[in-house]
Amino acid sequence: VNPRSQRARPVREKLATEVRREQIVAAALALISERGPRGFSLAAVARHLGLVPSALYRHFRNKEEIIEAVLEFAGARLLANARAAEQESPDALEQLQSIALLHARFIRENHAIPHIVFSEVLAAGHPERKAQLARLVRAYLEAIADIVRRGQRDGVIRTDVDPASAAVLLLGLVQPAAFLWFISDGRFDVTRHVRNGWRLYEAAMLKD
Amino acid sequence: VNPRSQRARPVREKLATEVRREQIVAAALALISERGPRGFSLAAVARHLGLVPSALYRHFRNKEEIIEAVLEFAGARLLANARAAEQESPDALEQLQSIALLHARFIRENHAIPHIVFSEVLAAGHPERKAQLARLVRAYLEAIADIVRRGQRDGVIRTDVDPASAAVLLLGLVQPAAFLWFISDGRFDVTRHVRNGWRLYEAAMLKD
DNA sequence: TGTACATCAGTGAACGCGCGTTCACTGATGTAC
DNA sequence: TGTACATCAGTGAACGCGCGTTCACTGATGTAC
């Protein structure tokens, strides 16, 4: 036996907590994306970073806290998408289309999201995790509804549609597409569906 | 100590395999609905039926086979909904609305479905489970697309919409609503959203 | 109608496994002098 | 610039737990005679 291999992990790399926290969140997302919620174990996260499981406890109090950080990250990304879309064009309908496309891309590039949203991560977690997710989604839908209202004021969107319903329906442009993409192992073309669906959505919303 | 309690399970109830298989599938759905995918353990299923875990192996080869049966049951229900909707009215648009409402009700009454669809049940299971789900959803969407095509032939639906996209979009009427209902602990009104959303969907589909 | 027997649903003890978490420790890193 | 020390990220052994699964058994049920 090689004597060097008997000394376990001879060179240890120490990184600051802020760096490790980000790495751990990224590893959690990657693992859920690749192997589903069950693939997200502390052992797997640690292995991904070249650490030992107990090392994670230097940066998070427990697994629950890691899930909290993952949700926070995903929520921030969705809201950032909404804000970015608002910058792109002054037209409310174009902003809505842009949000749908950015949302589709986000899920396509990071399909941990549907897993987290529906999965055991919530069921197993404390009720606070579910409440956190509810708050996050509500903020996102509120941002979309605001755009719809602005479009109604500007005279590009029919005034007889309920902004909240229109926001949920925009989610409906993306969510089933992401779902089909997921179960078809990537064969379903999300962007193509969102573009096709958008034409219907626009036709329904457009002021005559 | 009461001597009767020392004799474990003095009266044993034996039921035919076909009966037990149905009970086991029903128990699995109930447990996932109430406690999420993690709540669906063989121990919990057995407890639910007043059995011992190993008894389940008289009726299914392993846990995987139970999941297969659950998916089969759910898929049959969705297709039955589609067929029932077709009986209710000759009008394609009314049939589509009916499917959306029946689907919403099915999920509302049995919210194991979103869990199963996205959750670890798939991630953990063999690839065949995912393929089974994909087949099931494809059949459902195909049934809906057929109705859209019929509506186009009958002149009630615009001919420039892609039937497949229209089918996915109908799913988008229901899926986000079910999701919001789930994370809001039942406070979101699914049926109200589906009715509101339907008006937009209809407006987009209607032949001028 | 009564008895003998085969079938097979249900039992309970036991298993190996991966999980999240703890704890006393080690030793690299940055700071104070 | 060089040394002593506090800090704290990382270690590794150990834990209790619930899980899916096995296996030799028991005894209720339905059938053949």
Short mmCIF file of N, CA and C (backbone and C1' of nucleotides) in Angstrom, two decimals, chain A residues 12 14 40-43 53-54 57-58 62-63, chain C residues 18-29:
data_model
loop_
_atom_site.label_atom_id
_atom_site.label_comp_id
_atom_site.label_asym_id
_atom_site.label_seq_id
_atom_site.Cartn_x
_atom_site.Cartn_y
_atom_site.Cartn_z
N ARG A 12 -5.30 20.12 3.10
CA ARG A 12 -6.64 20.59 3.37
C ARG A 12 -6.80 22.01 2.86
N LYS A 14 -8.92 25.36 3.05
CA LYS A 14 -9.90 26.07 3.88
C LYS A 14 -10.40 27.31 3.14
N PHE A 40 -30.07 14.77 -3.32
CA PHE A 40 -29.58 15.86 -2.48
C PHE A 40 -29.44 15.39 -1.03
N SER A 41 -28.30 14.77 -0.74
CA SER A 41 -27.99 14.37 0.63
C SER A 41 -26.76 15.15 1.07
N LEU A 42 -26.58 15.29 2.35
CA LEU A 42 -25.42 16.03 2.84
C LEU A 42 -24.14 15.34 2.40
N ALA A 43 -24.17 14.02 2.37
CA ALA A 43 -22.99 13.28 1.93
C ALA A 43 -22.65 13.64 0.48
N PRO A 53 -18.90 15.16 5.18
CA PRO A 53 -20.25 15.66 5.51
C PRO A 53 -20.29 16.61 6.70
N SER A 54 -19.57 16.27 7.74
CA SER A 54 -19.66 17.10 8.95
C SER A 54 -19.12 18.52 8.73
N TYR A 57 -21.51 21.53 8.53
CA TYR A 57 -22.07 22.12 9.75
C TYR A 57 -21.29 23.33 10.23
N ARG A 58 -20.16 23.61 9.60
CA ARG A 58 -19.47 24.88 9.89
C ARG A 58 -20.18 26.05 9.22
N ASN A 62 -28.16 23.10 9.84
CA ASN A 62 -28.66 21.77 9.49
C ASN A 62 -29.14 21.78 8.03
N LYS A 63 -29.67 20.64 7.59
CA LYS A 63 -30.08 20.52 6.20
C LYS A 63 -31.19 21.52 5.85
P DG C 18 -25.17 2.17 1.27
"O5'" DG C 18 -25.94 3.54 1.44
"C5'" DG C 18 -27.25 3.71 0.94
"C4'" DG C 18 -27.88 4.86 1.67
"C3'" DG C 18 -26.97 6.07 1.82
"O3'" DG C 18 -27.69 7.23 1.39
"C1'" DG C 18 -27.80 5.39 3.95
P DC C 19 -27.11 8.68 1.42
"O5'" DC C 19 -27.84 9.32 2.67
"C5'" DC C 19 -29.27 9.36 2.70
"C4'" DC C 19 -29.70 9.65 4.11
"C3'" DC C 19 -29.00 10.85 4.72
"O3'" DC C 19 -29.69 12.03 4.33
"C1'" DC C 19 -29.24 9.05 6.29
P DG C 20 -28.96 13.43 4.50
"O5'" DG C 20 -29.20 13.76 6.03
"C5'" DG C 20 -30.52 13.92 6.52
"C4'" DG C 20 -30.47 14.18 8.01
"C3'" DG C 20 -29.71 15.45 8.40
"O3'" DG C 20 -30.40 16.09 9.46
"C1'" DG C 20 -28.65 13.56 9.38
P DT C 21 -29.90 17.47 10.08
"O5'" DT C 21 -28.94 16.98 11.26
"C5'" DT C 21 -29.47 16.14 12.27
"C4'" DT C 21 -28.40 15.76 13.25
"C3'" DT C 21 -27.49 16.91 13.69
"O3'" DT C 21 -27.68 17.13 15.09
"C1'" DT C 21 -26.25 14.93 13.25
P DT C 22 -26.85 18.23 15.89
"O5'" DT C 22 -25.71 17.34 16.57
"C5'" DT C 22 -26.03 16.43 17.63
"C4'" DT C 22 -24.72 16.00 18.27
"C3'" DT C 22 -23.75 17.15 18.46
"O3'" DT C 22 -23.76 17.72 19.77
"C1'" DT C 22 -22.68 15.26 17.39
P DC C 23 -23.10 17.13 21.16
"O5'" DC C 23 -21.58 16.76 20.84
"C5'" DC C 23 -21.11 15.44 21.16
"C4'" DC C 23 -19.62 15.33 20.91
"C3'" DC C 23 -18.83 16.57 21.36
"O3'" DC C 23 -17.74 16.14 22.17
"C1'" DC C 23 -18.28 16.00 19.13
P DA C 24 -17.15 17.05 23.36
"O5'" DA C 24 -15.63 16.56 23.36
"C5'" DA C 24 -15.35 15.16 23.28
"C4'" DA C 24 -14.14 14.95 22.39
"C3'" DA C 24 -12.93 15.84 22.74
"O3'" DA C 24 -11.75 15.06 22.66
"C1'" DA C 24 -13.53 16.15 20.48
P DC C 25 -10.27 15.71 22.86
"O5'" DC C 25 -9.86 16.04 21.36
"C5'" DC C 25 -8.99 15.14 20.65
"C4'" DC C 25 -8.76 15.67 19.24
"C3'" DC C 25 -7.93 16.96 19.15
"O3'" DC C 25 -6.50 16.77 19.34
"C1'" DC C 25 -9.71 16.89 17.54
P DT C 26 -5.60 15.98 18.17
"O5'" DT C 26 -5.81 16.76 16.79
"C5'" DT C 26 -5.78 15.99 15.57
"C4'" DT C 26 -5.79 16.92 14.37
"C3'" DT C 26 -4.52 17.76 14.23
"O3'" DT C 26 -4.11 17.68 12.88
"C1'" DT C 26 -6.42 19.14 14.11
P DG C 27 -2.55 17.62 12.53
"O5'" DG C 27 -2.41 18.80 11.47
"C5'" DG C 27 -3.50 19.10 10.60
"C4'" DG C 27 -3.60 20.59 10.37
"C3'" DG C 27 -2.28 21.38 10.53
"O3'" DG C 27 -2.25 22.40 9.56
"C1'" DG C 27 -3.90 22.36 11.82
P DA C 28 -1.20 22.31 8.34
"O5'" DA C 28 -1.81 23.37 7.29
"C5'" DA C 28 -3.07 23.12 6.70
"C4'" DA C 28 -3.84 24.42 6.52
"C3'" DA C 28 -3.03 25.60 6.00
"O3'" DA C 28 -3.83 26.29 5.05
"C1'" DA C 28 -3.99 26.18 8.09
P DT C 29 -3.30 27.56 4.26
"O5'" DT C 29 -3.89 28.76 5.12
"C5'" DT C 29 -5.30 28.86 5.33
"C4'" DT C 29 -5.59 30.15 6.07
"C3'" DT C 29 -4.75 31.34 5.62
"O3'" DT C 29 -5.60 32.42 5.30
"C1'" DT C 29 -4.69 31.12 7.97
#
